[in-house]
Amino acid sequence: MRPQVNHLHRQLLCLLALLALSLLMAQRSWAFCPKNGLLCLVTARSNGALTHQDITQRGIEELDKSYFGVPKLTNSMQKALDEIIEANARVDEDQTSSAKHFDGESGAAAQARLADLKRNVLDALRSDPINAHGARENLGSALHTIQDFYSHSNWVESGNSGAHPGVGRPVSLPFSGPTETACSGFVDTGSFCANSSIIVTPNLTSGYYGGEDRVKPGPFKCSHGGPLDKSSPSSDPLGYFREGINKDTLYCDISPHSSFHNAAATAAIAATKQFVADIKAEITEPQLKALLGAGPTLAFAIDTTGSMGGVIAGVRASAISIVNSRLGTDEEPLQYVLAPFNDPSTGPNVSTNDANAFKGAISGLYADAGDDCPELAMTGMYNGLSLSNPSGNLFMYTDASAKDAGLASAVIGLAKSKEIKVFPILFGSCSPIEPGYLRVAAETGGQPFLLYQSEAGTVTQLADLVGRNNAVQVLSVADTFASAKTYEIPVDASMTRLTVSVSGIQRALPTVKLVNPNGVVITPSSAATYLSLSSGVIISVNAPQRGRWKLTVSGSTDTLYVNASGTGSLALASFNLAKFGGQPPHQGLFKLDGEPAPNQSVYGVAALTPGASTAQFIMRTKAYADIGAIPMERDGTDGGKYFGQFAVPAQPFLLYVTGNDSTGSPYQRVFSMSVTPQGVSVIAPPAQDLRPGVPATMVFQVRNDGSDDTFGVTATDDLHYITGVAPSSLTLKSGETANVVVSLAAPAGASPGTADTITAAVQSTTNPSSRNSASVTNFVTGAEAVPGKPNFVAQVLGQEQVAPGVIGVDVRFTNTGVGTARAMTIASIRPKTLAGTGTVTLNTALSPALPFVTPNVDVGGYFTVRLTFNVPATVQRFSITEAGSVNDIDGAPYSLSHAQSVIVR
């Protein structure tokens, strides 16, 4: 019997709570937003509540320190960990599949999912070359499910601590049977809290969540609980306080079993370490280093046409010298990448952790053929970027313009998504300077050089200076210098090297003066490295004096590129633009695809490695002019994370952070990937597993928020799996959205774990600076397609008014059946007015053409389609019914019909 509750009192309290929440959610500056949790703000302020991000960070950070004997994570380790964390976060985009969250007593399905993901991790690490990105993606996805077990099940309520010995391992978990009572009654926890369900089963159980694919069979089972869980009885007239057993936060209105949160989080950290340790036991030391980012990447893309003989010889000697000098040291590269190109071919590409294999590959390069000047330089850079681990540098060498210049946007987009700086080293003997090379360098924070062939080996020393474990960047400028300009370069206590490089695209030596805090000018005799090239200067100082250095540059009316970098443990590890999204109750911040729109309201999410005591975040132009500050607040549970909301300026910018380190010394860091606001956007679909010999399609969404325009459409991938792109151009009015379908197929002999990165890019046919792109990496799976009947659940994710009387609706289709889907086809879409008057019709110009076919959707996989409707102003609510068919892997057809309701806003 439910105890008597003062409903008026609780209703009033609930209204006040919701009002306070709405006011807090409207503030322009929050604490760092966690990767999960309905009340993003409140959870972050909950005095020690841990999120998936916190749990993953703490668990893997402990393993990194133990495995590699480091006192704190290197920058490359943190980058690898960030990849794992982001993959973990993306699982919360799917609130339909209970197995992804260990909800609804889905123990067998969750264990099967973890077995598949672990196999994918191992396949990716055992592939040749090692697919570190694919391994981290699958690991992060698995860790989310493992961590949810402890928050959503009764493991800790049953008196257990630490990791369950069977989760993520090939055993059956003893979940309660379908008719067994798991919860009986509740404890009334007070006016402000959801009621705490009483668990009565001695076996494992987990709460059901309304809207997921496992429906609660009756009140004898437990609910997840908290706001919006419609499987749970409500404790108040407004339906906010819903009883259950989740321990996601320390807030009792969100988490009825909040008192067990700390125990669950501690167990989840132990389980994170257990799962990674299980993987470690099955892989080699180089594979473990690749998974966890224990080393930098050395990457080159080299033109191999006949005129490049002298360049190849110089690069070869210098690169081999770098490799040999680092063998057996902490700076030995984790990965070596070589991407040769000419015309009409590229490759063979090399990605290896074997120094001797890399030296053999680069020693085997020779200059040959080349009937005309332009070469496939953009494709060569794209291949090198695709093979490279995130973070680092790519050095590209050519004496020609780009025959594939239209791929510049794809190269920039992929480089930015992987945070890789590109350094075009140009020799310019057979063509003018390609403008796309300069765009690639400027927007990625790299640097172009125009040199003589005899200088190729000398400039390659820069790859050794900037390609380090703890590389940091202090300054990134592109400007003209008819008169002298001076920059202050703070050197903090963590910096062990300072490197300054100034270059131009005219063969004229700029005037460069570097002065230490005592006023002493650095000369060739006092520097560790001092290179005067035909169009640039490179100066490196070991153990630089702490304090404010000054760099003065002059002597050019043309653009010069000025970088100040070095090595130091205090790093601006990441900076992302994000939007609040996801599905209740696990909303949070998710990275934006490509570039944002001018004036768009976004969230800046930054991470500093330990060592900073204060931090101020500033937007500056590439010419170093201040644009404005971003108000960032430090996260309450992770002092290295910062979060703030701001409006994107109309002009490109770089993010700088300044302040004092823990010793009181000033520091400065720059995230040198330029944010270049665009009126057109591209949204990538979720990654899907590819099976050898089986066709697949990827649907990218393109939206134009600028003026009416026509855009050329391109798509490229490093393994050349793409078989078609449709359409090749789009004419979009302002506010319109359209789909781009990329068809691809892995060859029959593709190895499991192989990664193929697809980048779809659009560029205005009238304004080359109007462009955007998005990338997605698919992996070839060794898992068998699952026989059995596929089934799809359709869910409206969101809607927006495209234009007066035109509404776009995003519908996600998730395979909740027991078998892999082939040729899932939407044959018809029928809207129907439910409230109001008037007729709703499908906008065929903006919706995908029917029939719409998406093959190869695994169990738990999903895809999202943007449907657009013409809606009269008199319509208040309408339904959408999609009808079609789907085949199982044996070709047996099944009919499908789905309906959703849309309330017109």
PDB file of C-alpha atoms in Angstrom, residues 653-900:
ATOM      1  CA  PHE A 653      39.174  32.080 -35.018  1.00  0.00           C
ATOM      2  CA  LEU A 654      41.701  30.104 -32.991  1.00  0.00           C
ATOM      3  CA  LEU A 655      41.278  29.343 -29.290  1.00  0.00           C
ATOM      4  CA  TYR A 656      44.035  30.527 -26.956  1.00  0.00           C
ATOM      5  CA  VAL A 657      44.254  29.830 -23.250  1.00  0.00           C
ATOM      6  CA  THR A 658      46.428  31.923 -20.947  1.00  0.00           C
ATOM      7  CA  GLY A 659      47.039  32.021 -17.215  1.00  0.00           C
ATOM      8  CA  ASN A 660      49.530  31.004 -14.558  1.00  0.00           C
ATOM      9  CA  ASP A 661      50.829  27.519 -13.919  1.00  0.00           C
ATOM     10  CA  SER A 662      51.062  25.894 -10.492  1.00  0.00           C
ATOM     11  CA  THR A 663      54.396  27.687  -9.834  1.00  0.00           C
ATOM     12  CA  GLY A 664      52.942  31.099 -10.679  1.00  0.00           C
ATOM     13  CA  SER A 665      54.690  31.316 -14.063  1.00  0.00           C
ATOM     14  CA  PRO A 666      52.669  32.618 -17.029  1.00  0.00           C
ATOM     15  CA  TYR A 667      51.747  30.182 -19.781  1.00  0.00           C
ATOM     16  CA  GLN A 668      49.962  30.313 -23.142  1.00  0.00           C
ATOM     17  CA  ARG A 669      48.635  27.539 -25.373  1.00  0.00           C
ATOM     18  CA  VAL A 670      46.748  27.613 -28.658  1.00  0.00           C
ATOM     19  CA  PHE A 671      44.466  25.043 -30.220  1.00  0.00           C
ATOM     20  CA  SER A 672      45.628  25.765 -33.734  1.00  0.00           C
ATOM     21  CA  MET A 673      42.798  24.091 -35.660  1.00  0.00           C
ATOM     22  CA  SER A 674      40.949  27.095 -37.058  1.00  0.00           C
ATOM     23  CA  VAL A 675      37.204  27.298 -36.485  1.00  0.00           C
ATOM     24  CA  THR A 676      35.847  28.607 -39.803  1.00  0.00           C
ATOM     25  CA  PRO A 677      32.108  29.376 -39.520  1.00  0.00           C
ATOM     26  CA  GLN A 678      30.037  28.264 -42.504  1.00  0.00           C
ATOM     27  CA  GLY A 679      26.465  28.720 -43.652  1.00  0.00           C
ATOM     28  CA  VAL A 680      26.340  25.182 -45.032  1.00  0.00           C
ATOM     29  CA  SER A 681      26.676  22.084 -42.849  1.00  0.00           C
ATOM     30  CA  VAL A 682      27.226  18.370 -43.386  1.00  0.00           C
ATOM     31  CA  ILE A 683      26.116  15.738 -40.863  1.00  0.00           C
ATOM     32  CA  ALA A 684      27.693  12.289 -41.009  1.00  0.00           C
ATOM     33  CA  PRO A 685      25.632   9.147 -40.380  1.00  0.00           C
ATOM     34  CA  PRO A 686      26.565   6.668 -37.643  1.00  0.00           C
ATOM     35  CA  ALA A 687      29.383   4.281 -38.551  1.00  0.00           C
ATOM     36  CA  GLN A 688      28.299   0.850 -39.686  1.00  0.00           C
ATOM     37  CA  ASP A 689      30.157  -2.436 -39.869  1.00  0.00           C
ATOM     38  CA  LEU A 690      31.127  -3.467 -43.384  1.00  0.00           C
ATOM     39  CA  ARG A 691      31.163  -7.081 -44.498  1.00  0.00           C
ATOM     40  CA  PRO A 692      33.497  -8.238 -47.256  1.00  0.00           C
ATOM     41  CA  GLY A 693      31.723  -8.271 -50.619  1.00  0.00           C
ATOM     42  CA  VAL A 694      28.432  -6.843 -49.286  1.00  0.00           C
ATOM     43  CA  PRO A 695      27.277  -3.421 -50.610  1.00  0.00           C
ATOM     44  CA  ALA A 696      26.397  -0.688 -48.121  1.00  0.00           C
ATOM     45  CA  THR A 697      25.227   2.917 -48.223  1.00  0.00           C
ATOM     46  CA  MET A 698      25.899   5.934 -46.031  1.00  0.00           C
ATOM     47  CA  VAL A 699      23.467   8.866 -45.987  1.00  0.00           C
ATOM     48  CA  PHE A 700      24.969  12.286 -45.221  1.00  0.00           C
ATOM     49  CA  GLN A 701      22.702  15.277 -44.560  1.00  0.00           C
ATOM     50  CA  VAL A 702      23.509  18.675 -46.080  1.00  0.00           C
ATOM     51  CA  ARG A 703      21.818  21.818 -44.805  1.00  0.00           C
ATOM     52  CA  ASN A 704      22.114  25.331 -46.196  1.00  0.00           C
ATOM     53  CA  ASP A 705      21.573  28.126 -43.697  1.00  0.00           C
ATOM     54  CA  GLY A 706      23.232  30.708 -45.894  1.00  0.00           C
ATOM     55  CA  SER A 707      21.889  32.349 -49.081  1.00  0.00           C
ATOM     56  CA  ASP A 708      20.412  30.250 -51.855  1.00  0.00           C
ATOM     57  CA  ASP A 709      23.255  28.437 -53.572  1.00  0.00           C
ATOM     58  CA  THR A 710      24.428  25.453 -55.590  1.00  0.00           C
ATOM     59  CA  PHE A 711      27.029  23.142 -54.074  1.00  0.00           C
ATOM     60  CA  GLY A 712      29.308  20.598 -55.654  1.00  0.00           C
ATOM     61  CA  VAL A 713      29.351  17.312 -53.734  1.00  0.00           C
ATOM     62  CA  THR A 714      32.395  15.044 -53.382  1.00  0.00           C
ATOM     63  CA  ALA A 715      33.162  12.020 -51.264  1.00  0.00           C
ATOM     64  CA  THR A 716      36.475  10.303 -50.880  1.00  0.00           C
ATOM     65  CA  ASP A 717      37.828   7.423 -48.828  1.00  0.00           C
ATOM     66  CA  ASP A 718      41.322   6.120 -48.274  1.00  0.00           C
ATOM     67  CA  LEU A 719      40.671   2.510 -49.340  1.00  0.00           C
ATOM     68  CA  HIS A 720      38.629   3.369 -52.441  1.00  0.00           C
ATOM     69  CA  TYR A 721      35.574   1.392 -51.332  1.00  0.00           C
ATOM     70  CA  ILE A 722      33.247   4.118 -52.669  1.00  0.00           C
ATOM     71  CA  THR A 723      31.306   3.035 -55.745  1.00  0.00           C
ATOM     72  CA  GLY A 724      29.045   6.046 -56.179  1.00  0.00           C
ATOM     73  CA  VAL A 725      27.932   9.436 -54.837  1.00  0.00           C
ATOM     74  CA  ALA A 726      24.484  10.840 -55.537  1.00  0.00           C
ATOM     75  CA  PRO A 727      23.722  13.571 -56.236  1.00  0.00           C
ATOM     76  CA  SER A 728      26.937  15.201 -57.473  1.00  0.00           C
ATOM     77  CA  SER A 729      25.501  18.676 -56.887  1.00  0.00           C
ATOM     78  CA  LEU A 730      22.793  20.239 -54.761  1.00  0.00           C
ATOM     79  CA  THR A 731      20.817  23.439 -55.271  1.00  0.00           C
ATOM     80  CA  LEU A 732      19.493  24.491 -51.877  1.00  0.00           C
ATOM     81  CA  LYS A 733      17.483  27.482 -50.829  1.00  0.00           C
ATOM     82  CA  SER A 734      18.224  29.020 -47.467  1.00  0.00           C
ATOM     83  CA  GLY A 735      16.977  26.669 -44.748  1.00  0.00           C
ATOM     84  CA  GLU A 736      16.736  23.629 -46.997  1.00  0.00           C
ATOM     85  CA  THR A 737      18.194  20.200 -46.231  1.00  0.00           C
ATOM     86  CA  ALA A 738      18.977  17.328 -48.580  1.00  0.00           C
ATOM     87  CA  ASN A 739      20.540  13.889 -48.397  1.00  0.00           C
ATOM     88  CA  VAL A 740      23.704  12.685 -50.117  1.00  0.00           C
ATOM     89  CA  VAL A 741      23.932   8.916 -50.582  1.00  0.00           C
ATOM     90  CA  VAL A 742      27.415   7.395 -50.680  1.00  0.00           C
ATOM     91  CA  SER A 743      27.479   3.800 -51.939  1.00  0.00           C
ATOM     92  CA  LEU A 744      30.416   1.572 -51.040  1.00  0.00           C
ATOM     93  CA  ALA A 745      31.513  -2.030 -50.792  1.00  0.00           C
ATOM     94  CA  ALA A 746      34.470  -3.656 -49.080  1.00  0.00           C
ATOM     95  CA  PRO A 747      36.156  -6.166 -51.422  1.00  0.00           C
ATOM     96  CA  ALA A 748      35.584  -9.849 -50.826  1.00  0.00           C
ATOM     97  CA  GLY A 749      39.091 -10.263 -49.430  1.00  0.00           C
ATOM     98  CA  ALA A 750      38.976  -7.343 -46.966  1.00  0.00           C
ATOM     99  CA  SER A 751      40.477  -8.278 -43.586  1.00  0.00           C
ATOM    100  CA  PRO A 752      38.503  -7.908 -40.346  1.00  0.00           C
ATOM    101  CA  GLY A 753      39.462  -4.756 -38.482  1.00  0.00           C
ATOM    102  CA  THR A 754      40.270  -2.818 -41.660  1.00  0.00           C
ATOM    103  CA  ALA A 755      39.135   0.812 -41.416  1.00  0.00           C
ATOM    104  CA  ASP A 756      37.795   2.946 -44.251  1.00  0.00           C
ATOM    105  CA  THR A 757      37.356   6.665 -43.550  1.00  0.00           C
ATOM    106  CA  ILE A 758      34.782   8.443 -45.728  1.00  0.00           C
ATOM    107  CA  THR A 759      34.684  12.226 -45.945  1.00  0.00           C
ATOM    108  CA  ALA A 760      31.760  13.898 -47.684  1.00  0.00           C
ATOM    109  CA  ALA A 761      32.370  17.533 -48.613  1.00  0.00           C
ATOM    110  CA  VAL A 762      30.314  20.290 -50.220  1.00  0.00           C
ATOM    111  CA  GLN A 763      31.592  23.496 -51.765  1.00  0.00           C
ATOM    112  CA  SER A 764      29.713  26.399 -53.310  1.00  0.00           C
ATOM    113  CA  THR A 765      30.083  26.654 -57.078  1.00  0.00           C
ATOM    114  CA  THR A 766      30.045  30.468 -56.811  1.00  0.00           C
ATOM    115  CA  ASN A 767      32.001  31.063 -53.573  1.00  0.00           C
ATOM    116  CA  PRO A 768      34.898  28.638 -52.931  1.00  0.00           C
ATOM    117  CA  SER A 769      35.173  29.774 -49.307  1.00  0.00           C
ATOM    118  CA  SER A 770      31.658  28.451 -48.609  1.00  0.00           C
ATOM    119  CA  ARG A 771      32.164  24.773 -47.838  1.00  0.00           C
ATOM    120  CA  ASN A 772      31.976  22.143 -45.129  1.00  0.00           C
ATOM    121  CA  SER A 773      32.564  18.444 -44.600  1.00  0.00           C
ATOM    122  CA  ALA A 774      32.019  15.534 -42.243  1.00  0.00           C
ATOM    123  CA  SER A 775      33.853  12.234 -41.817  1.00  0.00           C
ATOM    124  CA  VAL A 776      32.899   8.779 -40.616  1.00  0.00           C
ATOM    125  CA  THR A 777      35.069   5.687 -40.218  1.00  0.00           C
ATOM    126  CA  ASN A 778      33.602   2.270 -40.977  1.00  0.00           C
ATOM    127  CA  PHE A 779      35.234  -1.007 -40.019  1.00  0.00           C
ATOM    128  CA  VAL A 780      35.231  -4.351 -41.739  1.00  0.00           C
ATOM    129  CA  THR A 781      33.860  -6.875 -39.280  1.00  0.00           C
ATOM    130  CA  GLY A 782      34.753 -10.510 -38.960  1.00  0.00           C
ATOM    131  CA  ALA A 783      31.474 -11.217 -37.169  1.00  0.00           C
ATOM    132  CA  GLU A 784      29.020 -13.308 -39.080  1.00  0.00           C
ATOM    133  CA  ALA A 785      25.768 -11.766 -40.198  1.00  0.00           C
ATOM    134  CA  VAL A 786      23.119 -12.987 -37.765  1.00  0.00           C
ATOM    135  CA  PRO A 787      20.322 -15.141 -39.171  1.00  0.00           C
ATOM    136  CA  GLY A 788      16.789 -14.476 -38.041  1.00  0.00           C
ATOM    137  CA  LYS A 789      14.077 -11.922 -38.471  1.00  0.00           C
ATOM    138  CA  PRO A 790      15.126  -8.260 -38.415  1.00  0.00           C
ATOM    139  CA  ASN A 791      12.691  -5.751 -37.014  1.00  0.00           C
ATOM    140  CA  PHE A 792      12.767  -1.973 -36.860  1.00  0.00           C
ATOM    141  CA  VAL A 793      11.567   0.538 -34.304  1.00  0.00           C
ATOM    142  CA  ALA A 794      11.122   4.082 -35.613  1.00  0.00           C
ATOM    143  CA  GLN A 795      11.532   7.106 -33.356  1.00  0.00           C
ATOM    144  CA  VAL A 796      11.306  10.851 -33.968  1.00  0.00           C
ATOM    145  CA  LEU A 797      14.540  12.403 -32.718  1.00  0.00           C
ATOM    146  CA  GLY A 798      13.722  16.033 -33.414  1.00  0.00           C
ATOM    147  CA  GLN A 799      12.110  18.533 -35.720  1.00  0.00           C
ATOM    148  CA  GLU A 800      12.720  22.037 -37.031  1.00  0.00           C
ATOM    149  CA  GLN A 801      10.963  24.589 -39.178  1.00  0.00           C
ATOM    150  CA  VAL A 802      12.873  24.677 -42.459  1.00  0.00           C
ATOM    151  CA  ALA A 803      10.786  27.520 -43.881  1.00  0.00           C
ATOM    152  CA  PRO A 804       7.309  28.929 -43.282  1.00  0.00           C
ATOM    153  CA  GLY A 805       4.956  25.980 -43.687  1.00  0.00           C
ATOM    154  CA  VAL A 806       7.816  23.474 -44.097  1.00  0.00           C
ATOM    155  CA  ILE A 807       8.919  21.179 -41.229  1.00  0.00           C
ATOM    156  CA  GLY A 808      11.884  18.788 -41.200  1.00  0.00           C
ATOM    157  CA  VAL A 809      11.583  15.680 -39.010  1.00  0.00           C
ATOM    158  CA  ASP A 810      14.507  13.371 -38.160  1.00  0.00           C
ATOM    159  CA  VAL A 811      13.385   9.755 -37.819  1.00  0.00           C
ATOM    160  CA  ARG A 812      15.724   7.054 -36.520  1.00  0.00           C
ATOM    161  CA  PHE A 813      15.187   3.413 -37.494  1.00  0.00           C
ATOM    162  CA  THR A 814      16.787   0.874 -35.141  1.00  0.00           C
ATOM    163  CA  ASN A 815      17.037  -2.859 -35.866  1.00  0.00           C
ATOM    164  CA  THR A 816      15.587  -4.402 -32.709  1.00  0.00           C
ATOM    165  CA  GLY A 817      15.079  -7.829 -34.241  1.00  0.00           C
ATOM    166  CA  VAL A 818      17.201 -10.939 -33.827  1.00  0.00           C
ATOM    167  CA  GLY A 819      18.828 -10.956 -37.263  1.00  0.00           C
ATOM    168  CA  THR A 820      20.881  -8.758 -39.570  1.00  0.00           C
ATOM    169  CA  ALA A 821      18.804  -6.645 -41.953  1.00  0.00           C
ATOM    170  CA  ARG A 822      19.461  -6.569 -45.670  1.00  0.00           C
ATOM    171  CA  ALA A 823      17.844  -4.111 -48.087  1.00  0.00           C
ATOM    172  CA  MET A 824      15.727  -2.266 -45.512  1.00  0.00           C
ATOM    173  CA  THR A 825      13.420  -0.314 -47.836  1.00  0.00           C
ATOM    174  CA  ILE A 826      11.097   2.616 -47.135  1.00  0.00           C
ATOM    175  CA  ALA A 827       8.638   2.448 -50.021  1.00  0.00           C
ATOM    176  CA  SER A 828       6.026   4.976 -48.928  1.00  0.00           C
ATOM    177  CA  ILE A 829       5.559   7.812 -46.432  1.00  0.00           C
ATOM    178  CA  ARG A 830       2.043   8.928 -45.536  1.00  0.00           C
ATOM    179  CA  PRO A 831       1.350  11.947 -43.315  1.00  0.00           C
ATOM    180  CA  LYS A 832      -2.063  12.406 -41.689  1.00  0.00           C
ATOM    181  CA  THR A 833      -3.501  15.371 -39.814  1.00  0.00           C
ATOM    182  CA  LEU A 834      -4.446  14.417 -36.220  1.00  0.00           C
ATOM    183  CA  ALA A 835      -5.321  17.811 -34.734  1.00  0.00           C
ATOM    184  CA  GLY A 836      -6.303  21.017 -36.495  1.00  0.00           C
ATOM    185  CA  THR A 837      -7.327  21.372 -40.120  1.00  0.00           C
ATOM    186  CA  GLY A 838      -5.540  21.132 -43.443  1.00  0.00           C
ATOM    187  CA  THR A 839      -3.596  18.502 -45.344  1.00  0.00           C
ATOM    188  CA  VAL A 840       0.036  17.644 -44.630  1.00  0.00           C
ATOM    189  CA  THR A 841       2.067  16.476 -47.624  1.00  0.00           C
ATOM    190  CA  LEU A 842       5.552  15.050 -48.077  1.00  0.00           C
ATOM    191  CA  ASN A 843       7.962  17.591 -49.529  1.00  0.00           C
ATOM    192  CA  THR A 844       9.473  15.429 -52.268  1.00  0.00           C
ATOM    193  CA  ALA A 845      12.058  18.050 -53.213  1.00  0.00           C
ATOM    194  CA  LEU A 846      13.698  17.976 -49.769  1.00  0.00           C
ATOM    195  CA  SER A 847      13.013  14.388 -48.691  1.00  0.00           C
ATOM    196  CA  PRO A 848      15.012  11.424 -50.027  1.00  0.00           C
ATOM    197  CA  ALA A 849      13.682   9.804 -53.176  1.00  0.00           C
ATOM    198  CA  LEU A 850      11.531   6.722 -52.679  1.00  0.00           C
ATOM    199  CA  PRO A 851      12.110   3.879 -52.446  1.00  0.00           C
ATOM    200  CA  PHE A 852      14.845   4.635 -49.934  1.00  0.00           C
ATOM    201  CA  VAL A 853      17.120   1.615 -49.402  1.00  0.00           C
ATOM    202  CA  THR A 854      19.630   1.104 -46.572  1.00  0.00           C
ATOM    203  CA  PRO A 855      21.264  -2.328 -46.679  1.00  0.00           C
ATOM    204  CA  ASN A 856      23.270  -4.141 -44.010  1.00  0.00           C
ATOM    205  CA  VAL A 857      21.914  -3.006 -40.639  1.00  0.00           C
ATOM    206  CA  ASP A 858      23.109  -5.246 -37.800  1.00  0.00           C
ATOM    207  CA  VAL A 859      21.100  -6.038 -34.700  1.00  0.00           C
ATOM    208  CA  GLY A 860      21.177  -2.878 -32.586  1.00  0.00           C
ATOM    209  CA  GLY A 861      22.314  -0.801 -35.565  1.00  0.00           C
ATOM    210  CA  TYR A 862      20.381   2.227 -36.724  1.00  0.00           C
ATOM    211  CA  PHE A 863      20.191   4.956 -39.332  1.00  0.00           C
ATOM    212  CA  THR A 864      18.501   8.366 -39.379  1.00  0.00           C
ATOM    213  CA  VAL A 865      16.513   9.914 -42.230  1.00  0.00           C
ATOM    214  CA  ARG A 866      15.490  13.569 -42.578  1.00  0.00           C
ATOM    215  CA  LEU A 867      11.870  13.727 -43.822  1.00  0.00           C
ATOM    216  CA  THR A 868      10.415  17.095 -44.782  1.00  0.00           C
ATOM    217  CA  PHE A 869       6.721  17.984 -44.874  1.00  0.00           C
ATOM    218  CA  ASN A 870       4.548  20.827 -46.102  1.00  0.00           C
ATOM    219  CA  VAL A 871       2.412  21.675 -43.062  1.00  0.00           C
ATOM    220  CA  PRO A 872      -0.408  24.271 -43.155  1.00  0.00           C
ATOM    221  CA  ALA A 873      -0.433  26.735 -40.271  1.00  0.00           C
ATOM    222  CA  THR A 874      -3.805  25.316 -39.185  1.00  0.00           C
ATOM    223  CA  VAL A 875      -2.342  21.870 -38.388  1.00  0.00           C
ATOM    224  CA  GLN A 876      -1.492  21.294 -34.727  1.00  0.00           C
ATOM    225  CA  ARG A 877      -0.452  17.639 -34.778  1.00  0.00           C
ATOM    226  CA  PHE A 878       0.083  15.056 -37.496  1.00  0.00           C
ATOM    227  CA  SER A 879       1.284  11.483 -37.850  1.00  0.00           C
ATOM    228  CA  ILE A 880       3.846   9.939 -40.168  1.00  0.00           C
ATOM    229  CA  THR A 881       3.456   6.358 -41.369  1.00  0.00           C
ATOM    230  CA  GLU A 882       6.385   4.694 -43.146  1.00  0.00           C
ATOM    231  CA  ALA A 883       5.794   1.428 -44.948  1.00  0.00           C
ATOM    232  CA  GLY A 884       8.269  -0.847 -46.619  1.00  0.00           C
ATOM    233  CA  SER A 885      10.064  -4.149 -46.357  1.00  0.00           C
ATOM    234  CA  VAL A 886      13.271  -5.747 -45.149  1.00  0.00           C
ATOM    235  CA  ASN A 887      15.093  -8.996 -45.937  1.00  0.00           C
ATOM    236  CA  ASP A 888      17.011 -11.264 -43.598  1.00  0.00           C
ATOM    237  CA  ILE A 889      20.431 -12.598 -44.607  1.00  0.00           C
ATOM    238  CA  ASP A 890      18.822 -15.544 -46.426  1.00  0.00           C
ATOM    239  CA  GLY A 891      16.702 -13.198 -48.534  1.00  0.00           C
ATOM    240  CA  ALA A 892      13.369 -13.863 -46.780  1.00  0.00           C
ATOM    241  CA  PRO A 893      11.250 -10.682 -46.983  1.00  0.00           C
ATOM    242  CA  TYR A 894       9.256  -9.083 -44.163  1.00  0.00           C
ATOM    243  CA  SER A 895       6.875  -6.154 -44.369  1.00  0.00           C
ATOM    244  CA  LEU A 896       7.294  -3.114 -42.143  1.00  0.00           C
ATOM    245  CA  SER A 897       5.016  -0.285 -41.056  1.00  0.00           C
ATOM    246  CA  HIS A 898       5.760   2.438 -38.523  1.00  0.00           C
ATOM    247  CA  ALA A 899       3.879   5.476 -37.294  1.00  0.00           C
ATOM    248  CA  GLN A 900       4.941   8.470 -35.202  1.00  0.00           C
TER     249      GLN A 900
END
